Short mmCIF file of C-alpha atoms and ligand atoms in Angstrom, two decimals:
data_model
loop_
_atom_site.label_atom_id
_atom_site.label_comp_id
_atom_site.label_asym_id
_atom_site.label_seq_id
_atom_site.Cartn_x
_atom_site.Cartn_y
_atom_site.Cartn_z
CA PRO A 182 -17.23 16.59 1.95
CA VAL A 183 -16.71 18.21 -1.28
CA ASP A 184 -18.53 19.81 -4.26
CA LEU A 185 -17.17 17.98 -7.36
CA SER A 186 -18.25 20.80 -9.27
CA THR A 187 -16.64 23.19 -7.95
CA GLY A 188 -13.70 21.61 -6.27
CA SER A 189 -14.76 23.60 -3.49
CA LEU A 190 -15.18 22.20 0.61
CA THR A 191 -18.36 21.61 1.27
CA ALA A 192 -18.17 21.85 5.13
CA ASP A 193 -14.88 23.09 7.35
CA ARG A 194 -12.49 21.01 6.82
CA THR A 195 -11.85 18.55 10.65
CA ARG A 196 -8.35 17.61 11.41
CA VAL A 197 -6.96 14.74 13.23
CA GLN A 198 -3.74 14.25 14.81
CA THR A 199 -1.78 11.10 13.02
CA PRO A 200 -2.18 8.57 14.96
CA ASP A 201 1.60 7.67 16.28
CA PRO A 202 2.58 4.49 15.38
CA SER A 203 1.23 5.63 12.70
CA THR A 204 -0.84 1.03 12.43
CA PRO A 205 -3.63 0.27 10.73
CA PRO A 206 -6.01 -0.47 13.42
CA ALA A 207 -4.73 3.31 14.88
CA VAL A 208 -4.92 4.99 11.71
CA LEU A 209 -8.64 3.45 10.34
CA GLU A 210 -9.84 3.80 13.85
CA ALA A 211 -8.84 7.83 13.30
CA VAL A 212 -10.19 7.67 10.24
CA ARG A 213 -14.19 6.73 11.88
CA GLN A 214 -13.83 9.37 14.10
CA LEU A 215 -13.64 11.27 11.06
CA VAL A 216 -16.12 9.62 8.68
CA ASN A 217 -18.54 9.98 11.24
CA THR A 218 -19.00 13.30 11.67
CA ASP A 219 -20.86 13.09 8.08
CA ASP A 220 -24.22 11.88 8.18
CA SER A 221 -24.05 10.93 3.93
CA ASP A 222 -23.66 7.38 3.15
CA GLY A 223 -21.40 8.89 -0.25
CA ALA A 224 -18.28 7.49 -0.88
CA VAL A 225 -15.15 7.88 0.79
CA GLY A 226 -11.13 9.06 -0.85
CA ILE A 227 -8.95 8.00 0.90
CA THR A 228 -5.35 9.29 -0.29
CA ILE A 229 -1.70 7.37 1.82
CA PRO A 230 1.54 8.87 1.68
CA GLY A 231 2.71 5.79 -0.63
CA VAL A 232 2.51 3.52 -3.56
CA VAL A 233 -1.58 2.23 -4.12
CA ILE A 234 -2.43 -0.54 -6.85
CA SER A 235 -6.23 -0.90 -6.89
CA GLY A 236 -6.89 -0.70 -3.40
CA VAL A 237 -2.96 -2.26 -2.05
CA VAL A 238 -0.27 0.05 -0.29
CA LYS A 239 2.54 -1.48 -1.63
CA THR A 240 4.91 1.38 0.20
CA ALA A 241 5.16 2.75 3.76
CA SER A 242 8.08 5.52 3.85
CA ASN A 243 6.30 8.12 6.50
CA ILE A 244 4.44 5.81 7.77
CA ASP A 245 4.41 2.50 9.69
CA LYS A 246 5.40 -1.07 7.46
CA ALA A 247 2.87 -2.00 9.00
CA TRP A 248 0.59 -0.79 5.58
CA VAL A 249 3.46 -2.12 3.61
CA GLY A 250 1.01 -4.94 1.18
CA LEU A 251 -2.23 -4.34 2.73
CA ASP A 252 -5.33 -4.31 1.15
CA ALA A 253 -6.67 -0.77 2.40
CA ARG A 254 -9.67 -0.51 0.83
CA TYR A 255 -10.48 -4.12 1.38
CA MET A 256 -9.82 -2.79 5.31
CA PHE A 257 -11.33 0.91 5.06
CA SER A 258 -15.11 -0.62 2.51
CA GLU A 259 -15.12 -3.39 5.03
CA SER A 260 -15.26 -1.36 8.92
CA LEU A 261 -17.40 1.84 7.00
CA ALA A 262 -19.78 0.28 5.15
CA ARG A 263 -19.27 2.75 2.45
CA PRO A 264 -17.79 2.36 -1.15
CA VAL A 265 -13.89 3.72 -0.68
CA THR A 266 -11.38 4.55 -3.23
CA ILE A 267 -7.85 4.60 -2.29
CA LEU A 268 -4.70 6.42 -4.32
CA ASN A 269 -1.37 8.23 -3.29
CA ASP A 270 -1.59 11.81 -1.29
CA ALA A 271 0.30 13.52 -4.22
CA ASP A 272 -1.92 12.38 -7.26
CA ALA A 273 -4.81 12.87 -6.21
CA ALA A 274 -3.13 16.61 -5.53
CA GLY A 275 -2.60 16.37 -8.80
CA VAL A 276 -5.20 15.61 -10.62
CA ALA A 277 -7.75 17.76 -8.48
CA GLU A 278 -5.08 20.42 -9.59
CA ALA A 279 -5.01 19.43 -13.05
CA ARG A 280 -9.69 20.21 -12.76
CA PHE A 281 -9.21 23.56 -10.76
CA GLY A 282 -6.89 24.35 -9.85
CA ALA A 283 -3.07 25.23 -12.04
CA GLY A 284 -3.09 22.57 -13.55
CA LYS A 285 -6.28 23.33 -15.44
CA ASP A 286 -6.63 23.48 -19.38
CA VAL A 287 -2.86 22.60 -19.30
CA ARG A 288 -1.31 21.12 -22.54
CA GLY A 289 2.07 18.94 -22.22
CA VAL A 290 2.95 17.30 -18.98
CA VAL A 291 3.10 18.75 -16.46
CA LEU A 292 4.66 18.23 -12.80
CA LEU A 293 3.13 18.19 -8.84
CA LEU A 294 5.60 18.39 -6.55
CA THR A 295 4.61 18.80 -3.38
CA PHE A 296 6.88 19.51 -0.20
CA GLY A 297 6.18 18.52 3.18
CA THR A 298 7.26 15.79 5.34
CA GLY A 299 8.69 13.64 2.02
CA ILE A 300 8.00 14.50 -1.45
CA GLY A 301 5.06 13.47 -3.37
CA SER A 302 4.88 13.21 -6.96
CA ALA A 303 1.98 13.64 -9.92
CA LEU A 304 2.74 13.56 -13.21
CA LEU A 305 -0.20 13.98 -16.34
CA VAL A 306 -0.01 14.41 -19.48
CA ASP A 307 -2.55 16.63 -21.44
CA GLY A 308 -4.25 16.51 -18.30
CA VAL A 309 -4.01 12.24 -17.43
CA LEU A 310 -2.48 11.15 -14.15
CA VAL A 311 0.44 8.53 -14.96
CA PRO A 312 -0.12 6.74 -11.18
CA ASN A 313 2.59 6.27 -8.41
CA THR A 314 5.66 8.40 -9.70
CA GLU A 315 7.92 8.52 -6.47
CA LEU A 316 10.08 11.26 -7.69
CA GLY A 317 10.87 11.97 -4.31
CA HIS A 318 13.07 8.25 -3.75
CA LEU A 319 14.97 9.16 -7.21
CA GLU A 320 18.57 8.85 -5.72
CA PHE A 321 19.64 12.50 -5.34
CA ARG A 322 22.92 13.86 -3.55
CA GLY A 323 24.15 10.96 -1.98
CA ASP A 324 20.41 11.27 -0.57
CA ILE A 325 17.15 10.84 -1.28
CA ALA A 326 14.89 13.72 -3.26
CA GLU A 327 13.11 13.84 0.39
CA GLY A 328 16.14 14.10 2.29
CA TYR A 329 18.35 16.48 0.42
CA ALA A 330 14.75 18.01 0.17
CA ALA A 331 11.62 18.04 1.43
CA ALA A 332 10.32 20.98 3.42
CA ARG A 333 10.83 18.99 7.45
CA LEU A 334 14.59 20.19 6.68
CA VAL A 335 13.28 24.06 7.02
CA LYS A 336 11.80 23.09 10.56
CA ARG A 337 14.15 20.32 11.50
CA GLU A 338 17.13 22.51 11.22
CA SER A 339 15.78 25.94 11.25
CA ALA A 340 17.09 25.94 8.44
CA SER A 341 16.11 29.48 6.84
CA ILE A 342 13.86 29.57 3.48
CA GLU A 343 16.52 30.93 0.82
CA TRP A 344 19.08 27.41 1.87
CA TRP A 345 16.12 25.38 1.51
CA ALA A 346 15.31 26.27 -1.80
CA LYS A 347 18.89 26.28 -3.75
CA ARG A 348 18.21 22.17 -2.60
CA VAL A 349 15.33 22.47 -3.74
CA ASP A 350 16.79 23.89 -7.43
CA GLU A 351 19.04 21.88 -7.26
CA LEU A 352 16.37 18.93 -7.51
CA LEU A 353 14.02 20.95 -10.34
CA SER A 354 16.40 21.23 -12.46
CA TYR A 355 18.24 16.67 -12.58
CA ILE A 356 13.88 16.26 -12.74
CA GLU A 357 13.63 18.99 -16.68
CA LEU A 358 16.17 16.89 -16.94
CA LEU A 359 14.25 13.93 -16.81
CA LEU A 360 11.12 14.38 -17.73
CA SER A 361 10.92 18.02 -19.70
CA PRO A 362 8.20 18.77 -17.68
CA ASN A 363 5.46 21.68 -19.41
CA ARG A 364 5.03 23.04 -16.25
CA ILE A 365 5.83 22.41 -12.45
CA ILE A 366 2.83 23.31 -10.03
CA ILE A 367 4.35 23.31 -6.15
CA GLY A 368 2.42 21.65 -3.53
CA GLY A 369 1.82 20.76 -0.16
CA GLY A 370 1.58 23.74 3.30
CA ILE A 371 5.26 25.46 2.01
CA SER A 372 3.72 26.81 -1.20
CA LYS A 373 2.20 29.19 1.03
CA ARG A 374 5.73 31.22 1.33
CA PHE A 375 5.71 30.94 -2.36
CA GLU A 376 7.20 34.50 -2.82
CA GLU A 377 10.03 34.65 -0.20
CA PHE A 378 11.41 31.30 -2.04
CA VAL A 379 10.45 31.65 -6.20
CA GLY A 380 12.98 33.90 -6.70
CA PHE A 381 15.79 31.06 -5.72
CA LEU A 382 14.26 28.38 -7.92
CA HIS A 383 15.70 29.25 -11.83
CA THR A 384 13.73 26.84 -14.19
CA ASP A 385 12.73 26.18 -18.24
CA ALA A 386 9.17 25.58 -16.94
CA GLU A 387 6.60 26.92 -16.45
CA LEU A 388 6.69 27.53 -12.41
CA VAL A 389 2.89 28.01 -10.09
CA PRO A 390 2.26 27.27 -6.48
CA ALA A 391 -0.26 24.80 -6.15
CA GLY A 392 -3.77 27.06 -6.21
CA LEU A 393 -5.97 24.63 -4.35
CA ARG A 394 -3.41 24.78 -1.92
CA ASN A 395 -3.66 22.05 1.24
CA ASN A 396 -6.93 21.36 -0.37
CA ALA A 397 -6.12 19.32 -3.58
CA GLY A 398 -5.28 16.09 -1.75
CA ILE A 399 -8.44 16.35 -0.12
CA VAL A 400 -10.20 17.00 -3.89
CA GLY A 401 -8.78 14.20 -5.38
CA ALA A 402 -9.25 12.48 -2.91
CA ALA A 403 -13.51 12.39 -3.41
CA MET A 404 -13.19 13.08 -7.20
CA ALA A 405 -11.58 9.25 -7.49
CA ALA A 406 -14.28 7.99 -4.85
CA GLU A 407 -17.24 9.30 -7.08
CA GLU A 408 -15.00 8.45 -10.34
CA ASP A 409 -14.94 4.19 -9.22
CA ALA A 410 -18.68 4.81 -7.13
CA SER A 411 -20.11 6.22 -10.85
C1 BGC B 701 5.81 9.06 -0.24
C2 BGC B 701 5.46 8.93 -1.33
C3 BGC B 701 4.35 10.56 -0.93
C4 BGC B 701 4.86 11.61 -0.98
C5 BGC B 701 3.85 12.44 0.07
C6 BGC B 701 6.95 9.67 0.57
O1 BGC B 701 7.58 9.72 0.86
O2 BGC B 701 6.79 7.68 -0.34
O3 BGC B 701 3.84 7.82 -2.28
O4 BGC B 701 3.46 10.59 -2.29
O5 BGC B 701 6.12 10.64 0.62
O6 BGC B 701 3.56 12.52 1.36
#
């Protein structure tokens, strides 16, 4: 549950492991467990790491392929018996950062990049989201951007943060060439370590860590759910 006047969580965050394989029925069961811990019947916001258009999932890079083409809004709302809104995970973080966090009151082009298992992107112009940008899938250095510079590489290859940050720097300079953002917000779990890697990044845009840290997606999902319900 989220207080949408402040953007803060009103209960401790509950975490359940993403099922493996992350098929729709398995994830639905995990979501049901989560939602059942809340005794209200309010609207539910759910984020998916893929393109989502009108509740239908269009891509699934890091989750089970059975999601592609699925009307996830229908599936979840039928099963949970509550109004459900579905949106991309990075887009959710982006709208939350724009209202309450590192993008608050910033005019012009703001780009949030989330670094985790993949790279997610949210592009906002004067606070208005351009939904479903997928900058993690830009072709880059013989790979795609998230293959080249996702934060999972730091763990998987026990690589140094400096090695990873230099790759991110190359990617950011390419993205700047394409989009000329005024501000770039770095999100995802690794943004906790922003001070350790910011020195390796050389952007023209102002570079800031996400203000809501890992709660941004939750807050953005709640914002979207409320907007749809009203
Ligand atoms: C997906 C995006 C998602 C990002 C972060 C990418 O692989 O294509 O939709 O936002 O990962 O989870």
